Amino acid sequence: MNRLRFRILSLVLPFPLLLGAQTFVDPTVDRINQANIVLGDRVMVAPFASLLAGATAETSIVIGNGSNLQEDVTLDASGRKVELGSSVEVGHGATVKSGARIGMTGVCPPAPAFCGTFIGFQAEIGEGATVEKDALVFGFARLAPGVTLPSGRKTLPGVNILTNAQALSPTHTAPMTEADRLFIQAVVSINLVHTLGYPALEAADPSNVQGINYDPGLVTPCPCLPTIGGEITRVPSFRNRIVGDVQMTDKLEKLDQVMGKKISLRADEGKPLVIDEIDEMGSRTLVHTFVGTKLELGKHGTYGYRSIVHSAPDFDPADPDFNLTKTGKNFNLGTQAVFFQSQAGDDVKIGRRSFVILSKLPDGTVIPSRKVVIGGVIVGTVDWE
Amino acid sequence: MIRLGAILMLLCSISLAGGPELVKPPVSGLESTLEDVAQDLSGGRIRWSTHWRLCWTQYPGARAYELQAQTIEGVAPNPSRQTGRCFRIEVAAGENDKSQGFFNRDLLLTLQSAQLAYRVRAVLDTNRVSEWSRGVPAGKKVATGSR
């Protein structure tokens, strides 16, 4: 009966005029001084994010309509107010510090171009820094305190922008293009789907959005439960979020031992997400699949604190596995490292805070720490700690 | 009242299920090229941009074509429609000293091709479309077959 009910929900929910998108804050989100956290319409705050408001209006958090905060994002307004405008996308693991303003000021491109703001994986927006509308901060980039990234600019990955002059320098940033705006528009639109699905799951039963549980089934073919140690499993009380068609070899008792806290394994867009035996998974690890893609993690994987594995299509028309992100056995992902839309052979090691994108790494590859790797080639460094 | 709402929802879900008829094969012969434009500025500087142009083979009976952006996070919800067989979009740009050439052009194109692709389908007549082609990464020169 439950399954039927979810199937009906999944058929109906894409029709927003009927049920409408709603703001959704995952129950695991850490909210300090909730009275000083103001969320607009259709805002999504993903598991284990932290919204740290202070005790006064001057230290509040304000988030505009249609904005999306992904897993493990931290907004820290304990020193000064943090403001996010409309259609702001803040990627997994990003940190926004006190006094920062994102998508609040600046100018939009001429219509019909989309006017959004994007903050990438593990990026940092320093105290009092500003990211204007129509700007993009790439993964692992940092804006130092007080620096402004103006409208119409995007950073390069991994850069540490210390001055406003650097925010305009081609060594650190580049102009936004039509393609960048379309990219942000598509990402914001897709993530709005979650503001339909998760509120409906929660409305059906509040425990549906806790622990090991269903995905909403809006982007995926069905609302599914994870398979843990060969058994379909639903455990709302589990400390980590395991969502949708996640297929894990380990039994629940072992997962309890090898997994840290605040971990999110989400197959709510692409499926399946297959994870063979885990040796260790550090706290605040994220594993997530994008729409239409699959993810397979090999036996004896080790995943560092705040590391991220993310599937995405590689868009290579000649690649039969274009929608598969995969690792071999003994994969070792360092602390805060990101392995994204890539494939790794056996015994591959990624150093701490390295960012691997669109790469096929052969057996035994070792990526040093703080490197930006695209297409299997080191193209830059992460210039800050 | 609740029952009425449920019926309405089911009716809507049924209407949503009826999409256009899909016709094989997909659009073929996709080929993308890059076009650079530069403008001299004062002080020995240049402003430049690179456009990515995607073209494909004419599809028999096509009245129009639809393009859909695919991003790393999934497909954009609203395809754009056009009658021509080519599509052009700016994928990289810069302003720097002329002596530096098109500074960081290759890196910017690589980053772009990692985050955005386009796929194409033919619109045949009322309620008939071809299957989607495979996505072609924006910012990359690709030839997927004869045109």
Short mmCIF file of C-alpha atoms in Angstrom, two decimals:
data_model
loop_
_atom_site.label_atom_id
_atom_site.label_comp_id
_atom_site.label_asym_id
_atom_site.label_seq_id
_atom_site.Cartn_x
_atom_site.Cartn_y
_atom_site.Cartn_z
CA MET A 1 0.00 0.00 0.00
CA ASN A 2 2.82 2.36 0.87
CA ARG A 3 4.42 1.64 -2.45
CA LEU A 4 1.20 2.40 -4.31
CA ARG A 5 0.79 5.64 -2.44
CA PHE A 6 4.31 6.75 -3.35
CA ARG A 7 3.83 5.74 -6.95
CA ILE A 8 0.74 7.92 -7.19
CA LEU A 9 2.60 10.78 -5.57
CA SER A 10 5.44 10.36 -8.03
CA LEU A 11 3.07 10.50 -10.98
CA VAL A 12 1.26 13.55 -9.76
CA LEU A 13 3.93 15.73 -8.27
CA PRO A 14 5.53 17.10 -11.44
CA PHE A 15 2.39 19.16 -11.93
CA PRO A 16 3.34 22.14 -9.78
CA LEU A 17 0.05 23.97 -10.21
CA LEU A 18 -1.65 21.29 -8.15
CA LEU A 19 0.64 20.88 -5.22
CA GLY A 20 3.18 23.62 -5.69
CA ALA A 21 6.79 23.68 -4.73
CA GLN A 22 7.57 24.38 -1.10
CA THR A 23 10.55 25.33 0.92
CA PHE A 24 12.15 22.25 2.39
CA VAL A 25 14.77 22.09 5.10
CA ASP A 26 16.04 18.59 5.74
CA PRO A 27 15.52 17.57 9.38
CA THR A 28 19.26 17.00 9.79
CA VAL A 29 20.09 20.64 9.06
CA ASP A 30 21.74 22.35 11.99
CA ARG A 31 19.77 25.54 12.68
CA ILE A 32 21.00 27.92 15.35
CA ASN A 33 18.72 30.79 16.40
CA GLN A 34 15.99 29.66 14.07
CA ALA A 35 13.95 32.81 14.66
CA ASN A 36 16.64 34.72 12.80
CA ILE A 37 16.66 32.47 9.75
CA VAL A 38 14.37 33.73 6.98
CA LEU A 39 13.77 31.47 3.98
CA GLY A 40 11.97 32.46 0.77
CA ASP A 41 9.70 30.30 -1.36
CA ARG A 42 10.96 27.10 -2.99
CA VAL A 43 14.19 27.04 -1.04
CA MET A 44 15.87 23.66 -0.58
CA VAL A 45 18.36 23.02 2.21
CA ALA A 46 19.94 19.58 1.86
CA PRO A 47 21.01 17.19 4.64
CA PHE A 48 23.66 18.19 7.17
CA ALA A 49 23.90 21.81 6.07
CA SER A 50 24.46 24.32 8.86
CA LEU A 51 22.53 27.57 9.18
CA LEU A 52 24.27 29.38 12.03
CA ALA A 53 22.42 32.60 12.75
CA GLY A 54 23.20 34.85 15.68
CA ALA A 55 20.85 36.13 18.34
CA THR A 56 19.95 39.43 16.69
CA ALA A 57 18.61 40.73 13.38
CA GLU A 58 22.12 41.96 12.59
CA THR A 59 23.32 38.37 12.69
CA SER A 60 20.45 36.77 10.80
CA ILE A 61 20.40 34.60 7.68
CA VAL A 62 18.16 35.56 4.76
CA ILE A 63 17.74 33.31 1.72
CA GLY A 64 15.78 34.38 -1.37
CA ASN A 65 13.26 32.49 -3.50
CA GLY A 66 14.31 29.46 -5.50
CA SER A 67 17.74 29.17 -3.90
CA ASN A 68 19.34 25.85 -3.11
CA LEU A 69 21.86 24.86 -0.45
CA GLN A 70 23.38 21.44 -0.97
CA GLU A 71 24.82 18.96 1.54
CA ASP A 72 27.23 20.18 4.17
CA VAL A 73 26.96 23.84 3.17
CA THR A 74 27.68 26.18 6.06
CA LEU A 75 26.23 29.68 6.35
CA ASP A 76 27.81 31.28 9.40
CA ALA A 77 26.14 34.56 10.37
CA SER A 78 27.27 34.50 13.97
CA GLY A 79 29.32 37.67 13.45
CA ARG A 80 27.27 39.49 10.81
CA LYS A 81 24.19 38.97 8.68
CA VAL A 82 24.49 36.60 5.70
CA GLU A 83 22.20 37.30 2.73
CA LEU A 84 21.49 35.18 -0.33
CA GLY A 85 19.28 36.51 -3.12
CA SER A 86 17.00 34.61 -5.49
CA SER A 87 18.17 31.70 -7.65
CA VAL A 88 21.41 31.22 -5.76
CA GLU A 89 22.92 27.74 -5.95
CA VAL A 90 25.42 26.85 -3.21
CA GLY A 91 27.21 23.58 -3.95
CA HIS A 92 28.19 20.71 -1.67
CA GLY A 93 30.61 21.56 1.10
CA ALA A 94 30.78 25.29 0.41
CA THR A 95 31.22 27.73 3.28
CA VAL A 96 29.75 31.24 3.46
CA LYS A 97 31.11 33.33 6.29
CA SER A 98 29.69 36.19 8.32
CA GLY A 99 28.73 39.33 6.48
CA ALA A 100 28.87 37.68 3.06
CA ARG A 101 26.28 38.63 0.44
CA ILE A 102 25.51 36.46 -2.59
CA GLY A 103 23.25 37.40 -5.49
CA MET A 104 21.98 40.52 -3.71
CA THR A 105 23.69 43.30 -5.68
CA GLY A 106 25.00 43.93 -9.16
CA VAL A 107 23.33 43.76 -12.54
CA CYS A 108 21.59 41.05 -14.49
CA PRO A 109 22.38 40.30 -18.12
CA PRO A 110 19.86 41.56 -20.69
CA ALA A 111 16.75 39.40 -21.00
CA PRO A 112 16.11 36.64 -21.85
CA ALA A 113 19.40 35.52 -20.28
CA PHE A 114 19.01 33.93 -16.85
CA CYS A 115 20.18 35.86 -13.80
CA GLY A 116 21.46 33.47 -11.15
CA THR A 117 24.49 32.98 -8.96
CA PHE A 118 26.45 29.78 -8.51
CA ILE A 119 28.88 28.71 -5.79
CA GLY A 120 30.73 25.45 -6.50
CA PHE A 121 31.82 22.47 -4.39
CA GLN A 122 34.04 23.24 -1.36
CA ALA A 123 34.26 26.94 -2.25
CA GLU A 124 34.60 29.58 0.46
CA ILE A 125 33.09 33.05 0.55
CA GLY A 126 35.01 34.95 3.21
CA GLU A 127 33.83 37.39 5.86
CA GLY A 128 32.10 40.38 4.30
CA ALA A 129 32.82 39.14 0.76
CA THR A 130 30.30 39.69 -2.02
CA VAL A 131 29.33 37.57 -4.99
CA GLU A 132 27.08 39.67 -7.17
CA LYS A 133 24.20 38.48 -9.35
CA ASP A 134 25.18 36.77 -12.59
CA ALA A 135 28.48 35.46 -11.22
CA LEU A 136 29.94 32.01 -10.72
CA VAL A 137 32.45 30.75 -8.17
CA PHE A 138 33.98 27.52 -9.37
CA GLY A 139 34.71 24.56 -7.11
CA PHE A 140 37.45 25.03 -4.48
CA ALA A 141 37.74 28.75 -5.25
CA ARG A 142 37.88 31.24 -2.38
CA LEU A 143 36.99 34.90 -2.01
CA ALA A 144 39.01 36.47 0.78
CA PRO A 145 37.26 38.70 3.33
CA GLY A 146 35.81 41.86 1.83
CA VAL A 147 36.46 40.92 -1.79
CA THR A 148 33.74 41.37 -4.42
CA LEU A 149 33.24 39.12 -7.44
CA PRO A 150 31.28 41.46 -9.72
CA SER A 151 28.40 40.61 -12.02
CA GLY A 152 29.48 39.03 -15.27
CA ARG A 153 32.61 37.31 -13.85
CA LYS A 154 33.38 33.71 -12.96
CA THR A 155 36.37 32.37 -11.08
CA LEU A 156 38.70 29.61 -12.17
CA PRO A 157 38.72 26.46 -9.99
CA GLY A 158 40.91 26.45 -6.89
CA VAL A 159 41.94 30.12 -7.00
CA ASN A 160 42.36 32.22 -3.86
CA ILE A 161 41.15 35.72 -4.69
CA LEU A 162 42.70 38.10 -2.21
CA THR A 163 41.88 41.49 -3.76
CA ASN A 164 39.25 43.16 -5.93
CA ALA A 165 41.92 43.58 -8.59
CA GLN A 166 42.42 39.81 -8.68
CA ALA A 167 38.65 39.39 -9.02
CA LEU A 168 38.98 41.13 -12.38
CA SER A 169 42.28 39.58 -13.43
CA PRO A 170 42.35 36.90 -16.16
CA THR A 171 44.73 34.91 -13.97
CA HIS A 172 41.88 34.36 -11.49
CA THR A 173 38.59 35.02 -13.28
CA ALA A 174 36.99 35.23 -16.72
CA PRO A 175 33.86 36.82 -18.16
CA MET A 176 30.60 34.91 -17.86
CA THR A 177 29.35 33.51 -21.16
CA GLU A 178 25.95 32.58 -22.58
CA ALA A 179 26.81 28.95 -21.82
CA ASP A 180 27.52 29.72 -18.15
CA ARG A 181 24.13 31.40 -17.76
CA LEU A 182 22.35 28.48 -19.36
CA PHE A 183 24.24 26.13 -17.07
CA ILE A 184 23.16 28.02 -13.93
CA GLN A 185 19.57 28.23 -15.18
CA ALA A 186 19.43 24.49 -15.77
CA VAL A 187 20.93 23.66 -12.38
CA VAL A 188 18.55 25.98 -10.49
CA SER A 189 15.55 24.58 -12.42
CA ILE A 190 16.48 20.98 -11.78
CA ASN A 191 17.00 21.52 -8.08
CA LEU A 192 13.57 23.10 -7.78
CA VAL A 193 12.20 19.61 -8.38
CA HIS A 194 13.44 18.65 -4.93
CA THR A 195 11.22 21.33 -3.41
CA LEU A 196 8.30 19.36 -4.82
CA GLY A 197 9.40 15.88 -3.86
CA TYR A 198 10.81 16.03 -0.35
CA PRO A 199 7.93 18.06 1.17
CA ALA A 200 5.50 15.48 -0.26
CA LEU A 201 7.49 12.62 1.20
CA GLU A 202 7.53 14.36 4.55
CA ALA A 203 3.82 15.14 4.38
CA ALA A 204 3.04 11.47 3.80
CA ASP A 205 5.06 10.49 6.87
CA PRO A 206 7.65 12.70 8.60
CA SER A 207 9.94 9.73 9.13
CA ASN A 208 10.26 9.33 5.33
CA VAL A 209 12.89 12.06 5.24
CA GLN A 210 15.08 10.59 7.96
CA GLY A 211 17.88 8.03 8.08
CA ILE A 212 17.79 5.20 5.54
CA ASN A 213 14.75 5.87 3.44
CA TYR A 214 12.89 6.55 0.19
CA ASP A 215 13.84 9.04 -2.46
CA PRO A 216 10.94 11.15 -3.76
CA GLY A 217 10.81 9.33 -7.11
CA LEU A 218 10.37 12.49 -9.13
CA VAL A 219 13.61 12.46 -11.06
CA THR A 220 14.18 8.71 -10.79
CA PRO A 221 11.84 6.02 -12.16
CA CYS A 222 10.43 5.16 -8.75
CA PRO A 223 10.62 6.05 -5.08
CA CYS A 224 13.02 3.35 -3.91
CA LEU A 225 14.49 2.13 -0.68
CA PRO A 226 18.18 1.30 -0.25
CA THR A 227 19.42 -2.30 -0.30
CA ILE A 228 21.82 -2.87 2.58
CA GLY A 229 23.66 -6.21 2.78
CA GLY A 230 21.23 -7.72 0.27
CA GLU A 231 18.07 -6.59 2.07
CA ILE A 232 15.74 -3.74 1.23
CA THR A 233 16.11 -1.50 4.24
CA ARG A 234 14.26 1.39 5.82
CA VAL A 235 15.70 2.65 9.13
CA PRO A 236 14.64 6.25 9.86
CA SER A 237 16.67 6.26 13.07
CA PHE A 238 20.03 5.68 11.34
CA ARG A 239 22.40 8.62 11.96
CA ASN A 240 23.33 9.09 8.30
CA ARG A 241 21.12 9.71 5.28
CA ILE A 242 20.99 6.85 2.77
CA VAL A 243 18.34 7.72 0.21
CA GLY A 244 16.79 5.87 -2.72
CA ASP A 245 18.28 3.05 -4.75
CA VAL A 246 21.60 2.81 -2.90
CA GLN A 247 22.91 -0.77 -3.08
CA MET A 248 25.49 -1.45 -0.38
CA THR A 249 27.31 -4.75 0.06
CA ASP A 250 27.99 -4.21 3.76
CA LYS A 251 25.40 -5.10 6.35
CA LEU A 252 23.97 -2.42 8.59
CA GLU A 253 26.07 -3.53 11.59
CA LYS A 254 29.30 -3.01 9.65
CA LEU A 255 28.14 0.32 8.26
CA ASP A 256 27.54 1.42 11.80
CA GLN A 257 31.23 0.71 12.54
CA VAL A 258 32.94 2.07 9.40
CA MET A 259 30.84 5.17 8.76
CA GLY A 260 31.31 8.45 10.59
CA LYS A 261 28.55 10.98 11.17
CA LYS A 262 26.60 13.38 8.96
CA ILE A 263 27.16 11.30 5.85
CA SER A 264 24.78 11.56 2.92
CA LEU A 265 24.50 8.87 0.24
CA ARG A 266 21.79 10.08 -2.14
CA ALA A 267 20.39 8.27 -5.19
CA ASP A 268 17.49 10.68 -5.63
CA GLU A 269 18.41 11.78 -9.15
CA GLY A 270 20.35 8.96 -10.82
CA LYS A 271 20.31 5.31 -9.87
CA PRO A 272 21.61 2.91 -8.89
CA LEU A 273 24.34 3.99 -6.53
CA VAL A 274 26.35 0.83 -5.85
CA ILE A 275 28.86 0.76 -3.00
CA ASP A 276 30.96 -2.33 -2.40
CA GLU A 277 32.63 -3.04 0.95
CA ILE A 278 33.75 0.12 2.73
CA ASP A 279 36.94 0.18 4.78
CA GLU A 280 36.28 3.63 6.20
CA MET A 281 33.99 6.54 5.41
CA GLY A 282 34.80 9.79 7.21
CA SER A 283 32.21 12.08 8.71
CA ARG A 284 30.39 14.46 6.36
CA THR A 285 31.20 12.42 3.28
CA LEU A 286 28.79 12.91 0.39
CA VAL A 287 28.05 10.48 -2.42
CA HIS A 288 25.43 11.66 -4.90
CA THR A 289 24.21 10.72 -8.35
CA PHE A 290 23.03 13.17 -10.96
CA VAL A 291 20.03 12.61 -13.21
CA GLY A 292 20.33 9.63 -15.54
CA THR A 293 23.76 8.58 -14.28
CA LYS A 294 25.05 5.60 -12.33
CA LEU A 295 27.72 5.37 -9.71
CA GLU A 296 29.74 2.28 -8.68
CA LEU A 297 32.29 2.40 -5.88
CA GLY A 298 34.68 -0.55 -5.64
CA LYS A 299 35.61 -2.87 -2.80
CA HIS A 300 37.69 -1.62 0.17
CA GLY A 301 37.11 2.07 -0.48
CA THR A 302 38.35 4.70 1.96
CA TYR A 303 36.70 8.12 1.94
CA GLY A 304 38.16 11.02 3.91
CA TYR A 305 36.40 13.59 6.07
CA ARG A 306 34.15 15.86 3.98
CA SER A 307 35.10 14.11 0.75
CA ILE A 308 32.70 14.07 -2.18
CA VAL A 309 32.03 11.50 -4.88
CA HIS A 310 29.60 12.68 -7.50
CA SER A 311 28.41 11.10 -10.71
CA ALA A 312 27.62 13.11 -13.82
CA PRO A 313 27.66 12.39 -17.54
CA ASP A 314 31.01 12.93 -19.25
CA PHE A 315 29.20 14.05 -22.44
CA ASP A 316 31.67 12.17 -24.64
CA PRO A 317 29.65 10.88 -27.62
CA ALA A 318 32.26 8.17 -28.21
CA ASP A 319 32.18 6.83 -24.64
CA PRO A 320 29.77 3.92 -24.10
CA ASP A 321 30.07 4.49 -20.32
CA PHE A 322 29.38 8.23 -20.57
CA ASN A 323 26.86 8.13 -17.73
CA LEU A 324 28.92 6.01 -15.32
CA THR A 325 31.14 7.27 -12.53
CA LYS A 326 33.17 4.41 -11.13
CA THR A 327 36.07 3.47 -8.87
CA GLY A 328 38.03 0.21 -8.66
CA LYS A 329 39.09 -1.63 -5.53
CA ASN A 330 41.15 0.07 -2.79
CA PHE A 331 40.10 3.56 -3.87
CA ASN A 332 41.38 6.15 -1.42
CA LEU A 333 39.85 9.63 -1.45
CA GLY A 334 41.58 12.18 0.76
CA THR A 335 40.07 14.62 3.22
CA GLN A 336 37.85 17.19 1.44
CA ALA A 337 38.82 15.80 -1.98
CA VAL A 338 36.27 15.69 -4.77
CA PHE A 339 35.96 12.92 -7.37
CA PHE A 340 33.53 14.12 -10.00
CA GLN A 341 32.18 12.61 -13.28
CA SER A 342 35.29 10.42 -13.47
CA GLN A 343 36.44 6.81 -13.46
CA ALA A 344 39.31 5.26 -11.50
CA GLY A 345 40.98 1.88 -11.82
CA ASP A 346 42.24 -0.20 -8.90
CA ASP A 347 44.48 1.24 -6.15
CA VAL A 348 43.91 4.88 -7.07
CA LYS A 349 44.69 7.49 -4.44
CA ILE A 350 43.45 11.10 -4.52
CA GLY A 351 45.26 13.51 -2.20
CA ARG A 352 43.51 15.77 0.26
CA ARG A 353 41.62 18.74 -1.16
CA SER A 354 42.22 17.70 -4.75
CA PHE A 355 39.51 18.20 -7.34
CA VAL A 356 39.27 15.52 -10.03
CA ILE A 357 36.88 16.25 -12.90
CA LEU A 358 36.12 14.37 -16.10
CA SER A 359 39.12 12.06 -15.74
CA LYS A 360 39.82 8.39 -16.39
CA LEU A 361 42.57 7.39 -13.99
CA PRO A 362 44.37 4.09 -14.64
CA ASP A 363 45.29 1.52 -11.97
CA GLY A 364 47.70 2.83 -9.35
CA THR A 365 47.29 6.54 -10.14
CA VAL A 366 48.27 8.86 -7.29
CA ILE A 367 47.03 12.45 -7.40
CA PRO A 368 48.95 14.70 -4.98
CA SER A 369 47.13 17.00 -2.58
CA ARG A 370 45.50 20.27 -3.68
CA LYS A 371 45.55 19.65 -7.39
CA VAL A 372 42.86 20.47 -9.95
CA VAL A 373 42.73 17.60 -12.44
CA ILE A 374 40.64 17.77 -15.59
CA GLY A 375 40.73 15.10 -18.27
CA GLY A 376 43.45 13.26 -16.31
CA VAL A 377 45.78 16.28 -16.49
CA ILE A 378 46.75 18.57 -13.62
CA VAL A 379 45.56 22.00 -14.80
CA GLY A 380 45.95 23.96 -11.58
CA THR A 381 46.22 23.92 -7.83
CA VAL A 382 43.95 24.66 -4.92
CA ASP A 383 45.69 27.80 -3.72
CA TRP A 384 44.43 27.92 -0.15
CA GLU A 385 43.91 25.77 2.94
CA MET B 1 -13.19 17.23 -1.11
CA ILE B 2 -10.10 15.14 -0.58
CA ARG B 3 -11.47 12.50 -2.95
CA LEU B 4 -12.11 15.17 -5.61
CA GLY B 5 -8.53 16.37 -5.23
CA ALA B 6 -7.23 12.86 -5.66
CA ILE B 7 -9.26 12.37 -8.84
CA LEU B 8 -7.97 15.65 -10.24
CA MET B 9 -4.43 14.58 -9.47
CA LEU B 10 -4.91 11.25 -11.21
CA LEU B 11 -6.42 12.93 -14.28
CA CYS B 12 -3.46 15.23 -14.47
CA SER B 13 -1.05 12.36 -14.12
CA ILE B 14 -2.73 10.58 -17.02
CA SER B 15 -2.53 13.67 -19.24
CA LEU B 16 1.12 14.08 -18.33
CA ALA B 17 1.85 10.54 -19.44
CA GLY B 18 0.76 11.27 -23.05
CA GLY B 19 3.88 12.79 -24.63
CA PRO B 20 4.63 13.03 -28.36
CA GLU B 21 5.27 9.85 -30.34
CA LEU B 22 9.00 9.08 -30.61
CA VAL B 23 10.36 8.21 -34.02
CA LYS B 24 13.65 6.42 -34.71
CA PRO B 25 16.42 7.09 -35.58
CA PRO B 26 17.70 10.11 -33.68
CA VAL B 27 19.15 13.15 -35.42
CA SER B 28 22.60 12.23 -36.73
CA GLY B 29 25.73 13.77 -38.17
CA LEU B 30 26.30 16.12 -35.27
CA GLU B 31 29.44 18.13 -35.72
CA SER B 32 30.70 21.00 -33.61
CA THR B 33 33.31 23.63 -34.37
CA LEU B 34 34.81 26.62 -32.57
CA GLU B 35 34.85 30.18 -33.88
CA ASP B 36 37.11 32.85 -32.38
CA VAL B 37 36.55 36.59 -32.53
CA ALA B 38 38.98 39.22 -31.23
CA GLN B 39 38.82 42.99 -30.91
CA ASP B 40 41.80 45.26 -30.29
CA LEU B 41 41.49 47.59 -27.32
CA SER B 42 43.63 50.54 -26.29
CA GLY B 43 46.76 49.96 -24.22
CA GLY B 44 47.83 46.84 -26.06
CA ARG B 45 44.89 44.78 -24.87
CA ILE B 46 42.35 42.57 -26.64
CA ARG B 47 38.82 41.41 -25.94
CA TRP B 48 38.08 37.99 -27.37
CA SER B 49 35.36 35.37 -27.36
CA THR B 50 34.94 31.84 -28.60
CA HIS B 51 31.64 30.56 -29.95
CA TRP B 52 30.72 26.91 -30.24
CA ARG B 53 28.71 26.00 -33.34
CA LEU B 54 26.77 22.75 -33.51
CA CYS B 55 25.32 21.52 -36.83
CA TRP B 56 23.59 18.32 -37.83
CA THR B 57 22.25 16.41 -40.83
CA GLN B 58 18.81 17.31 -42.17
CA TYR B 59 16.19 14.96 -40.78
CA PRO B 60 13.60 13.72 -43.33
CA GLY B 61 10.29 15.48 -42.79
CA ALA B 62 11.56 17.77 -40.04
CA ARG B 63 9.56 20.97 -39.60
CA ALA B 64 11.83 22.24 -36.87
CA TYR B 65 14.45 21.11 -34.38
CA GLU B 66 14.54 21.25 -30.62
CA LEU B 67 17.69 21.70 -28.59
CA GLN B 68 17.97 20.81 -24.95
CA ALA B 69 20.76 21.81 -22.59
CA GLN B 70 22.19 18.96 -20.54
CA THR B 71 24.13 19.92 -17.49
CA ILE B 72 26.04 17.88 -14.97
CA GLU B 73 22.89 18.07 -12.84
CA GLY B 74 20.45 16.91 -15.52
CA VAL B 75 18.54 18.26 -18.48
CA ALA B 76 17.05 21.72 -18.65
CA PRO B 77 13.26 21.57 -18.54
CA ASN B 78 12.43 23.75 -21.55
CA PRO B 79 13.93 22.86 -24.94
CA SER B 80 14.40 25.70 -27.43
CA ARG B 81 12.97 25.34 -30.94
CA GLN B 82 14.49 26.51 -34.23
CA THR B 83 14.13 25.77 -37.95
CA GLY B 84 17.83 25.91 -38.90
CA ARG B 85 20.26 23.01 -38.64
CA CYS B 86 22.95 24.88 -36.72
CA PHE B 87 23.13 26.35 -33.22
CA ARG B 88 25.73 28.80 -31.92
CA ILE B 89 26.57 29.86 -28.39
CA GLU B 90 29.36 31.76 -26.66
CA VAL B 91 31.42 29.37 -24.53
CA ALA B 92 34.55 31.31 -23.54
CA ALA B 93 35.63 34.94 -23.38
CA GLY B 94 38.39 37.10 -22.04
CA GLU B 95 40.11 40.45 -21.98
CA ASN B 96 43.86 40.56 -21.53
CA ASP B 97 47.16 41.84 -22.91
CA LYS B 98 47.43 41.18 -26.62
CA SER B 99 50.80 39.52 -26.04
CA GLN B 100 49.06 36.82 -23.99
CA GLY B 101 46.89 35.75 -26.91
CA PHE B 102 43.57 34.15 -25.94
CA PHE B 103 44.59 33.75 -22.30
CA ASN B 104 43.28 30.55 -20.64
CA ARG B 105 41.09 29.77 -23.67
CA ASP B 106 41.78 26.03 -23.59
CA LEU B 107 41.16 25.78 -19.84
CA LEU B 108 37.89 27.71 -20.11
CA LEU B 109 36.73 25.50 -22.98
CA THR B 110 37.59 22.36 -21.04
CA LEU B 111 35.70 23.60 -17.99
CA GLN B 112 32.71 24.48 -20.15
CA SER B 113 32.65 21.11 -21.88
CA ALA B 114 32.61 19.42 -18.47
CA GLN B 115 29.43 21.21 -17.38
CA LEU B 116 27.21 21.70 -20.42
CA ALA B 117 26.16 19.69 -23.47
CA TYR B 118 23.40 19.95 -26.05
CA ARG B 119 21.21 17.30 -27.62
CA VAL B 120 18.92 17.69 -30.63
CA ARG B 121 15.71 16.16 -31.90
CA ALA B 122 13.59 16.73 -34.98
CA VAL B 123 9.99 17.96 -34.73
CA LEU B 124 8.11 16.11 -37.48
CA ASP B 125 4.47 17.08 -37.22
CA THR B 126 1.82 17.41 -34.58
CA ASN B 127 2.69 15.00 -31.80
CA ARG B 128 5.68 13.28 -33.52
CA VAL B 129 9.32 13.91 -32.72
CA SER B 130 12.51 11.98 -33.31
CA GLU B 131 14.46 10.47 -30.44
CA TRP B 132 17.03 12.73 -28.82
CA SER B 133 20.55 12.56 -30.13
CA ARG B 134 23.42 11.94 -27.73
CA GLY B 135 24.63 15.10 -26.04
CA VAL B 136 27.57 16.95 -27.54
CA PRO B 137 29.76 18.84 -25.04
CA ALA B 138 29.63 22.60 -25.45
CA GLY B 139 33.11 23.96 -26.04
CA LYS B 140 34.50 20.85 -27.68
CA LYS B 141 35.09 20.08 -31.35
CA VAL B 142 33.27 16.84 -32.06
CA ALA B 143 32.21 14.93 -35.18
CA THR B 144 29.77 12.10 -34.52
CA GLY B 145 29.32 10.81 -38.07
CA SER B 146 28.88 11.83 -41.68
CA ARG B 147 26.64 14.78 -42.42
#
